Coordinates of N, CA, C and O in Angstrom, one line a residue:
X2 N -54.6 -23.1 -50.3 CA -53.5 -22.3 -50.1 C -52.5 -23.1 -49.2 O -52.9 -23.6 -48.1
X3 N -51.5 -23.2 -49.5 CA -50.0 -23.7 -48.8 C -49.3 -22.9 -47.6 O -48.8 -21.8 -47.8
X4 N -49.3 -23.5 -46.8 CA -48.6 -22.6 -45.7 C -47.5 -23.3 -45.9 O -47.5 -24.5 -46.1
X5 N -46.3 -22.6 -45.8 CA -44.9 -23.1 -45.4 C -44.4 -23.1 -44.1 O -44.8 -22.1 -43.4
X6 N -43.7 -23.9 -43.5 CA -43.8 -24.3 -42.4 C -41.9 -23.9 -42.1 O -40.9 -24.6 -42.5
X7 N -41.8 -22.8 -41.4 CA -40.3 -22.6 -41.6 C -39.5 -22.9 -40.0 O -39.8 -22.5 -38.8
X8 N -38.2 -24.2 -40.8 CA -38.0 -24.6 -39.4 C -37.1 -23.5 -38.9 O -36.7 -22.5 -39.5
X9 N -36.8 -24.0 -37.5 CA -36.3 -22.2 -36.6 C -35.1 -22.7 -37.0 O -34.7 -23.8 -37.3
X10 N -34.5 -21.5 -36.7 CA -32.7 -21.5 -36.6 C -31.9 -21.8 -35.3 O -32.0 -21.4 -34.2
X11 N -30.6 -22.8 -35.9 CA -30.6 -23.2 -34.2 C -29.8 -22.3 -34.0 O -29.1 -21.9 -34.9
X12 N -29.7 -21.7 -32.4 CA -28.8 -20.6 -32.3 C -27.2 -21.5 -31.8 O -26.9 -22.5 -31.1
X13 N -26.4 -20.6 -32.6 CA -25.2 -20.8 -32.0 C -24.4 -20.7 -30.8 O -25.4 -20.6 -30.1
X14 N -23.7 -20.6 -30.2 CA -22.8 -19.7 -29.0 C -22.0 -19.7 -29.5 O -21.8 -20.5 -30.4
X15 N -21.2 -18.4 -29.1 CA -20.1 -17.9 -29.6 C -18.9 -18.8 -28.2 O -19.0 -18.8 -26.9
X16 N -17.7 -19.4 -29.1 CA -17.3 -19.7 -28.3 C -15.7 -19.1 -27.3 O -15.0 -19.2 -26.2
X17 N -15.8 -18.4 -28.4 CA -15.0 -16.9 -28.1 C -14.4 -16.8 -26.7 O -13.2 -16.9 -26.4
X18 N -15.7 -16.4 -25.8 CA -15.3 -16.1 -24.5 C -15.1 -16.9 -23.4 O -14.9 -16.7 -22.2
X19 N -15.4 -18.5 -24.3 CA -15.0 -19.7 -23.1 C -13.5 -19.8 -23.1 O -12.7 -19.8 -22.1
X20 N -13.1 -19.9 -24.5 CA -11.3 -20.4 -25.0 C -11.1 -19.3 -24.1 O -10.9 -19.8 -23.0
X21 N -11.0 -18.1 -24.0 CA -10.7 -16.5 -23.5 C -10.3 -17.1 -21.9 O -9.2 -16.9 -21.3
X22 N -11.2 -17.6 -21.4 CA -11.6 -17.6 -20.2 C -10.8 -19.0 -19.8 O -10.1 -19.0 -18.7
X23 N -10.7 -20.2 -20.7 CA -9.9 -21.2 -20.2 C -8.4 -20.9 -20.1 O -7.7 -21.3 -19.1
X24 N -7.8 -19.9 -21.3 CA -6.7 -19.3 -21.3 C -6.4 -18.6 -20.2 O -5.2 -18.7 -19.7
X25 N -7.2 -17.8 -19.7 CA -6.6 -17.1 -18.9 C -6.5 -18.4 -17.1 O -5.4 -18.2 -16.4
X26 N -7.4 -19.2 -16.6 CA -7.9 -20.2 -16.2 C -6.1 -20.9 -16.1 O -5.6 -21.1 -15.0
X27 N -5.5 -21.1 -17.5 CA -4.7 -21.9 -17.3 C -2.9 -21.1 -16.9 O -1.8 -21.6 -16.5
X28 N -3.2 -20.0 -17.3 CA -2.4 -18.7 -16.8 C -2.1 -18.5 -15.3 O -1.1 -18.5 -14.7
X29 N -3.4 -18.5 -14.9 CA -3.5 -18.5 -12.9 C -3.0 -19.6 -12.9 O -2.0 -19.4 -12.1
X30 N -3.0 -20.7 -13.1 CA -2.9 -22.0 -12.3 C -0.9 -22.0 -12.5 O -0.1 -22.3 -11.6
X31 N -0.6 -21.5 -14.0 CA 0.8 -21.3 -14.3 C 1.5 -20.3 -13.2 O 2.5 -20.6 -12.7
X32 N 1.0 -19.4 -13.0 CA 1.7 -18.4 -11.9 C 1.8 -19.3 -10.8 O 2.9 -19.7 -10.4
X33 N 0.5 -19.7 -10.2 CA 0.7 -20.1 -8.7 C 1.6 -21.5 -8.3 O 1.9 -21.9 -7.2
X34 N 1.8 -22.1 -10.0 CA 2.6 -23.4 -9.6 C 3.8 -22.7 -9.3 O 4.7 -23.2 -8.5
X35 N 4.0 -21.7 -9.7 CA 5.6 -20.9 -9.8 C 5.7 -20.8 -8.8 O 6.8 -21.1 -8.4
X36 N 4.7 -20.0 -7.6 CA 4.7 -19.1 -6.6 C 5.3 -20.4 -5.6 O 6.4 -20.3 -5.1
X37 N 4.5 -21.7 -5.3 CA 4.5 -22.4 -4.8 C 6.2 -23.2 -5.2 O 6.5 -23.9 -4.3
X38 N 6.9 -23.1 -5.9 CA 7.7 -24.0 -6.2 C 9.0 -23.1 -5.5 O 9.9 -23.8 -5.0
X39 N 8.8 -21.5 -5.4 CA 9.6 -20.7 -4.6 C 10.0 -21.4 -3.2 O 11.1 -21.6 -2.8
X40 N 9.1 -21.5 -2.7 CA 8.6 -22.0 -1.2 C 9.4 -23.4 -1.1 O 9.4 -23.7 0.1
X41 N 10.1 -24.2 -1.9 CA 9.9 -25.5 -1.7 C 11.2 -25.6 -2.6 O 11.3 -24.9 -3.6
X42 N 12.2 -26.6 -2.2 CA 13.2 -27.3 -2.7 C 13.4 -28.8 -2.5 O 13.1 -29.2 -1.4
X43 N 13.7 -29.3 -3.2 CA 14.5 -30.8 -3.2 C 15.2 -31.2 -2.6 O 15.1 -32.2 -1.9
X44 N 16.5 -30.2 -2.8 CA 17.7 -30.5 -1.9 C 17.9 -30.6 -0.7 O 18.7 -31.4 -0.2
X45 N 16.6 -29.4 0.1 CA 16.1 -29.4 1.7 C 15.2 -30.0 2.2 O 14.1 -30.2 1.7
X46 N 15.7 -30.4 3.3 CA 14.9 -31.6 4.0 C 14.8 -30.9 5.1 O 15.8 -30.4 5.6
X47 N 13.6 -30.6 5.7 CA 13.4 -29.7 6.7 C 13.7 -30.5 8.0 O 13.7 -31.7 7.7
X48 N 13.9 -30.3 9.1 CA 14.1 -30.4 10.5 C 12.8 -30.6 11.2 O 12.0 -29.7 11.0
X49 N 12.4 -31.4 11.7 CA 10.9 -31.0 12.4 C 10.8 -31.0 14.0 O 11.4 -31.8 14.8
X50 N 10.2 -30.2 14.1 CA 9.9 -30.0 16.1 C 8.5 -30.1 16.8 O 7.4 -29.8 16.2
X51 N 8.7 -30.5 18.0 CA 7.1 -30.5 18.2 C 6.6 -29.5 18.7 O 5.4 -29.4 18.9
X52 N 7.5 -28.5 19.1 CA 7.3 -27.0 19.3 C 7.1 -25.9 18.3 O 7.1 -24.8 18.8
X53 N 6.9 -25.9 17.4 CA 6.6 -25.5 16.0 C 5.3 -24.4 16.1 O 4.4 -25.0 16.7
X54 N 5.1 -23.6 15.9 CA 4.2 -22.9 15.4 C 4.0 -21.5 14.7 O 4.5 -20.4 14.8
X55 N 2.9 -22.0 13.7 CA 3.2 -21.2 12.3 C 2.7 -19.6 12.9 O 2.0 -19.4 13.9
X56 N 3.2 -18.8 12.0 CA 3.3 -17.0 12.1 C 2.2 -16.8 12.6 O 1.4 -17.7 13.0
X57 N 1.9 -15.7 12.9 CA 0.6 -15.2 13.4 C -0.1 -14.6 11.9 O -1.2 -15.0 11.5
X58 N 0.6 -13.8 11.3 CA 0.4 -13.3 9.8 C 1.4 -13.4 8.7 O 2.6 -13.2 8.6
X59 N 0.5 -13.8 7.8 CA 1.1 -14.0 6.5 C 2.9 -12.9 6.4 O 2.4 -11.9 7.0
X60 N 3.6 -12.6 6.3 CA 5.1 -12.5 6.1 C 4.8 -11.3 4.8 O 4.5 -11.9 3.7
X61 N 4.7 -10.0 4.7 CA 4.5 -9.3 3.6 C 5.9 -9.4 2.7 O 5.6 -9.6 1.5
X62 N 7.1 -9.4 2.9 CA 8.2 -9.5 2.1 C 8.8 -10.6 2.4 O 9.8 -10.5 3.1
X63 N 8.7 -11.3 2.1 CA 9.7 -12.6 2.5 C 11.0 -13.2 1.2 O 11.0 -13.6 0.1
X64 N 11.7 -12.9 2.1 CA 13.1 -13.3 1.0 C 13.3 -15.0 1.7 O 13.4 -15.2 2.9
X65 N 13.3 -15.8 0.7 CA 13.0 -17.0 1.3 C 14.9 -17.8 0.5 O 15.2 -17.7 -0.7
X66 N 15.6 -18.6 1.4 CA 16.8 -18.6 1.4 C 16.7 -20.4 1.9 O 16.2 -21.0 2.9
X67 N 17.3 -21.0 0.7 CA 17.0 -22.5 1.5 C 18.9 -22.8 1.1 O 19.6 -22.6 0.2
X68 N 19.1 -23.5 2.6 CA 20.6 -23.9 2.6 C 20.0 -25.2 2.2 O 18.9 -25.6 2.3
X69 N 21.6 -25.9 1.4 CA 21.1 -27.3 1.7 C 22.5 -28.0 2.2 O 23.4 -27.3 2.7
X70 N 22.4 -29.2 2.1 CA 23.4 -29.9 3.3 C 24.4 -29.7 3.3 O 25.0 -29.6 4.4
X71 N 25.2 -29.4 2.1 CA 26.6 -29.0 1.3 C 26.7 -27.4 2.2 O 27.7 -27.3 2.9
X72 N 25.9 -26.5 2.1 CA 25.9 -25.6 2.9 C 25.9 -24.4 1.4 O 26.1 -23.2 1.6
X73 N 25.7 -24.8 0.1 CA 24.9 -23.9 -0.8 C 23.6 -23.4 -0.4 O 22.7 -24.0 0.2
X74 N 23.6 -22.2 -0.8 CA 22.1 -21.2 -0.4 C 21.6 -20.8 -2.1 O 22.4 -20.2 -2.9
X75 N 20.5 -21.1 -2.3 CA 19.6 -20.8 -3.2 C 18.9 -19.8 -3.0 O 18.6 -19.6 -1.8
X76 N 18.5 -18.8 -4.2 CA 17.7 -17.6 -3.6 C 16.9 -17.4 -4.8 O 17.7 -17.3 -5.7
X77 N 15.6 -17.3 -5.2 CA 15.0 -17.6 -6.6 C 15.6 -18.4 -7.5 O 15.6 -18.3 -8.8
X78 N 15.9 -19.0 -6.9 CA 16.3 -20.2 -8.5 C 17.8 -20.4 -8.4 O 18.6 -21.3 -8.8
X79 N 18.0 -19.0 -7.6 CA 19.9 -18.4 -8.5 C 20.9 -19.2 -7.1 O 20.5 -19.0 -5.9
X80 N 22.1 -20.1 -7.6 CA 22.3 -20.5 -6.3 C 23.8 -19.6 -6.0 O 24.5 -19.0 -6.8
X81 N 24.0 -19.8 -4.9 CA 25.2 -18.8 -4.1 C 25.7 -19.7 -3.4 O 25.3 -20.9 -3.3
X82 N 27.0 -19.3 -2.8 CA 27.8 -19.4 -1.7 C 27.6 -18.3 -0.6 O 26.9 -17.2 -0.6
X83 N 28.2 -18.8 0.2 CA 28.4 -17.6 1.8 C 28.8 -16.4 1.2 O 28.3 -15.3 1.4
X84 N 30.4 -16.8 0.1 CA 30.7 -15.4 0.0 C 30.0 -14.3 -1.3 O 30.3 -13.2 -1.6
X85 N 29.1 -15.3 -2.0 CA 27.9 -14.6 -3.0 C 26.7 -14.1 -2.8 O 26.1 -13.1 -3.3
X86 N 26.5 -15.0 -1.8 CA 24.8 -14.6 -1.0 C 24.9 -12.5 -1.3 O 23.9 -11.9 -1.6
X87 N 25.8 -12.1 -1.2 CA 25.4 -10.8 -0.7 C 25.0 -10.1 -2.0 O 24.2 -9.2 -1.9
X88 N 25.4 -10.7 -3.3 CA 24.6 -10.2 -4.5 C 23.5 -10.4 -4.5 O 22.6 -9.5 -4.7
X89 N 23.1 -11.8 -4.1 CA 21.5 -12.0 -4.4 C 20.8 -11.1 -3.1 O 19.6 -10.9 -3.4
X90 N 21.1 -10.6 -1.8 CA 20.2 -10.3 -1.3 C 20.3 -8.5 -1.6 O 19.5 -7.7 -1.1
X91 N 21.2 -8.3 -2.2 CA 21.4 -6.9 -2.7 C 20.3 -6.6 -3.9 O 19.7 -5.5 -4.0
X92 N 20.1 -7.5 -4.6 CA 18.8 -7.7 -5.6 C 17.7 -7.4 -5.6 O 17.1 -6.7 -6.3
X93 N 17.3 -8.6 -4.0 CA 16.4 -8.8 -3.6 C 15.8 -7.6 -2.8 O 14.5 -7.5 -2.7
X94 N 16.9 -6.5 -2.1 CA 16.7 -5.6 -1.6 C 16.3 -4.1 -2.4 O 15.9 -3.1 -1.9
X95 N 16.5 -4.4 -3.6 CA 16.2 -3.4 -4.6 C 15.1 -3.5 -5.0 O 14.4 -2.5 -5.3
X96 N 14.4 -5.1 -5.3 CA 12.7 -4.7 -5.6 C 12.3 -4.2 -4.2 O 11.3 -3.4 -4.2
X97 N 12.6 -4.4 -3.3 CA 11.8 -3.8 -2.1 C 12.4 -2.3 -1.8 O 11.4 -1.7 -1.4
X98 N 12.9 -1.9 -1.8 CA 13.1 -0.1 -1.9 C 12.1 0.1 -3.6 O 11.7 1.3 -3.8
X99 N 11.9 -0.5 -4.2 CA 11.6 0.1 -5.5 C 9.6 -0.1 -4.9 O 8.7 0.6 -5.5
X100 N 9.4 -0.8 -4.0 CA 7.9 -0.8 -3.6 C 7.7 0.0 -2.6 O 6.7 -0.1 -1.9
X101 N 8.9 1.1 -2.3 CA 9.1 2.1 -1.1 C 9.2 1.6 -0.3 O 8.7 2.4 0.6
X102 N 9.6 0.4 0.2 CA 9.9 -0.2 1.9 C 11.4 -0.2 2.2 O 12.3 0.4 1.7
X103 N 11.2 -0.9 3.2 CA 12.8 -0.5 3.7 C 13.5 -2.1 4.0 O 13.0 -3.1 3.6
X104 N 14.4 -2.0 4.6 CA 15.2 -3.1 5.3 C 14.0 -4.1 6.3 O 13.6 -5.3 6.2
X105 N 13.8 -3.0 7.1 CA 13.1 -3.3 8.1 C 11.4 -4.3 7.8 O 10.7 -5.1 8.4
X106 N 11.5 -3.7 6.5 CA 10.1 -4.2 5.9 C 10.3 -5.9 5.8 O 9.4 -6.7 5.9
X107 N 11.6 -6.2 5.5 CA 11.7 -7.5 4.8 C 11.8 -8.3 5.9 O 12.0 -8.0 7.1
X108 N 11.6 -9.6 5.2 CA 11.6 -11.0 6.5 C 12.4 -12.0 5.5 O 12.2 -12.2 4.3
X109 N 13.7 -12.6 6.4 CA 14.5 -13.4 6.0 C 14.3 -14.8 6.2 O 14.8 -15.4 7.1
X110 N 13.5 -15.4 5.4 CA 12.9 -17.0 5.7 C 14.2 -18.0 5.3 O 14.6 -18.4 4.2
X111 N 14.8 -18.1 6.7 CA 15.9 -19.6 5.9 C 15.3 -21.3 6.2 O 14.8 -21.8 7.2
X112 N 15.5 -22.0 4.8 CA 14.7 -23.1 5.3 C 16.4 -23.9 5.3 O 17.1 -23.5 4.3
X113 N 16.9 -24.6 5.9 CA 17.7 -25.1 5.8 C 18.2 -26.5 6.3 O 18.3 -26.6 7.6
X114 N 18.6 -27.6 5.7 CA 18.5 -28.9 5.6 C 18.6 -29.5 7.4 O 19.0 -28.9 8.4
X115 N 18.2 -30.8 7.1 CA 18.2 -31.3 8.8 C 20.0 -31.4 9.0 O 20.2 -31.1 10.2
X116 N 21.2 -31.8 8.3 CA 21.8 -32.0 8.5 C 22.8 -30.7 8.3 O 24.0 -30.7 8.6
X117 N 22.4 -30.0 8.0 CA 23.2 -28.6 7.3 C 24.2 -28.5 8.8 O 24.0 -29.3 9.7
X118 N 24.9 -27.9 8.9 CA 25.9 -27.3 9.9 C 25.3 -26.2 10.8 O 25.7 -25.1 10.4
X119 N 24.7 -26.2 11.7 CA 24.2 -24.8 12.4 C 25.3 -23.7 12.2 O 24.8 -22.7 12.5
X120 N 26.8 -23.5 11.9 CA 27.5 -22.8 11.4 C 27.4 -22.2 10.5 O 27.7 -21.0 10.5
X121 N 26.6 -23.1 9.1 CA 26.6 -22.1 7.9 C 25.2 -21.5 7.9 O 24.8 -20.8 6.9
X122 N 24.3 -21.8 9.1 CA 23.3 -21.1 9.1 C 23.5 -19.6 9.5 O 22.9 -18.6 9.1
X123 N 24.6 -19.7 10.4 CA 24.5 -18.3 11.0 C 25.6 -17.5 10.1 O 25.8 -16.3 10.2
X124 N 26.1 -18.1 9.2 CA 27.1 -17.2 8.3 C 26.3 -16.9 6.8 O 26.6 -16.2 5.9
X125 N 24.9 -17.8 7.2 CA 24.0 -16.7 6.0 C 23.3 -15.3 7.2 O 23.1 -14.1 7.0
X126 N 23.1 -16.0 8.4 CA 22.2 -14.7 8.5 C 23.2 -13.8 8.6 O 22.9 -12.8 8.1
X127 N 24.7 -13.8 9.3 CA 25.6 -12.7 9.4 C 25.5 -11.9 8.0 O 25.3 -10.7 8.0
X128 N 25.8 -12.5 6.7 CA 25.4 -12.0 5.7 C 24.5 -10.8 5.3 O 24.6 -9.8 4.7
X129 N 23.1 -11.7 6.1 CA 22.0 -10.6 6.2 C 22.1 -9.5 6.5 O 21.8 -8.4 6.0
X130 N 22.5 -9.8 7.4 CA 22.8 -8.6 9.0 C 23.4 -7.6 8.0 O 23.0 -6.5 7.9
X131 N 24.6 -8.1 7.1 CA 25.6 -6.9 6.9 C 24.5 -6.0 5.6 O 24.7 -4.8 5.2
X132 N 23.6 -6.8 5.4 CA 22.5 -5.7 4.5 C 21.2 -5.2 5.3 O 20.0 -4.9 4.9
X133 N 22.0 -5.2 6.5 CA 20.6 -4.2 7.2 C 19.2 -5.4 7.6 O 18.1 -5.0 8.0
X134 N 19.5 -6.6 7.2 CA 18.4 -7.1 7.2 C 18.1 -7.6 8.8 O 19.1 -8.2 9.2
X135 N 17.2 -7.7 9.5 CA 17.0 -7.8 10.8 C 16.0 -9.0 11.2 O 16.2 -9.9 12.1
X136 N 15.1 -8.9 10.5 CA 14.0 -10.1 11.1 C 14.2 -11.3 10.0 O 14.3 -11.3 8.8
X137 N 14.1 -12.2 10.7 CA 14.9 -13.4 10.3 C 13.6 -15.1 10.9 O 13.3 -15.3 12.1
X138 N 13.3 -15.8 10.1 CA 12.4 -17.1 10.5 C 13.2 -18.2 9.8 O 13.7 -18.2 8.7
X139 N 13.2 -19.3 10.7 CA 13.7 -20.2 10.6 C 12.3 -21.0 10.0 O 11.3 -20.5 10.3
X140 N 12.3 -22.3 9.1 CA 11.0 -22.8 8.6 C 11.9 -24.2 9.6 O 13.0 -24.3 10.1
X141 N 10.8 -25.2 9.5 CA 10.5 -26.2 9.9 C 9.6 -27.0 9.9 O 8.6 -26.5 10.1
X142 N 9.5 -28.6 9.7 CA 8.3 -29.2 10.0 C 7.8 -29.6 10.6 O 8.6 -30.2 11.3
X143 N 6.2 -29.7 11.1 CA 5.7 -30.3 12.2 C 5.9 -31.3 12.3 O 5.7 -32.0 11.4
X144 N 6.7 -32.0 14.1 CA 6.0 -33.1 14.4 C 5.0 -33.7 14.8 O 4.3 -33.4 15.8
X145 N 4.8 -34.4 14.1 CA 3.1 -35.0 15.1 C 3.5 -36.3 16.0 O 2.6 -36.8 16.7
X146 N 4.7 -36.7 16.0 CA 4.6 -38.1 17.1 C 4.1 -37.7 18.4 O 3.9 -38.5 19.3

């Protein structure tokens, strides 16, 4: 009598939920390059001090406002003048009433070039001011000499 000798089956993996998983993998990495690219301009060259020190806590609203040396203000992407600035922070102030906060909730981050004019700095925050906006950070970079 003959036994047959049956070879096994090789199992497959489904590869389904890896592509699934690299996709989404390359999704997060796309958001956070964005998030990161907010924060940071070309045009600005930050100021640095040896008296510097960073927040106590993370900034929950931050409207982040980078002058550059010309004394243009950028605000998500979108760029302004002194006498435009007030559209974009009128914008900016509407997603934040739309998450039920207020004026008071927001933090006005200006990063603004080493050579900028300390004039046109204060004619963005007067800007602010005229939208209720109150708390206000200056960015800068560390010195280490």
């Amino acid at each position: 009598m003959r036994v047959k000798s049956k070879k096994p089956d090789l199992a497959q993996g489904d590869l389904t939920p890896m592509i699934d998983m690299t996709f989404q993998l390359i999704a997060f990495f796309m958001v956070l390059i964005n998030f990161a690219q907010t924060e940071a301009n070309d045009r600005v060259v930050l100021p640095s001090s040896k008296l510097v020190k960073p927040p106590e806590v993370a900034l929950e609203f931050p409207i982040i406002l980078h002058v550059a040396q010309d004394g243009e203000i950028v605000l998500g992407g979108d760029e302004f003048t002194v006498e435009t600035l007030r559209i974009g922070l009128q914008r900016e102030m509407s997603v934040i009433k739309a998450e039920g906060k207020t004026a008071n909730d927001a933090n006005v981050v200006i990063r603004a070039h080493q050579d900028t004019a300390m004039g046109d700095v204060q004619e963005v925050i007067r800007v602010a001011q005229e939208q209720n906006l109150i708390n206000f950070a200056l960015r800068v970079k560390e010195d280490n000499r």
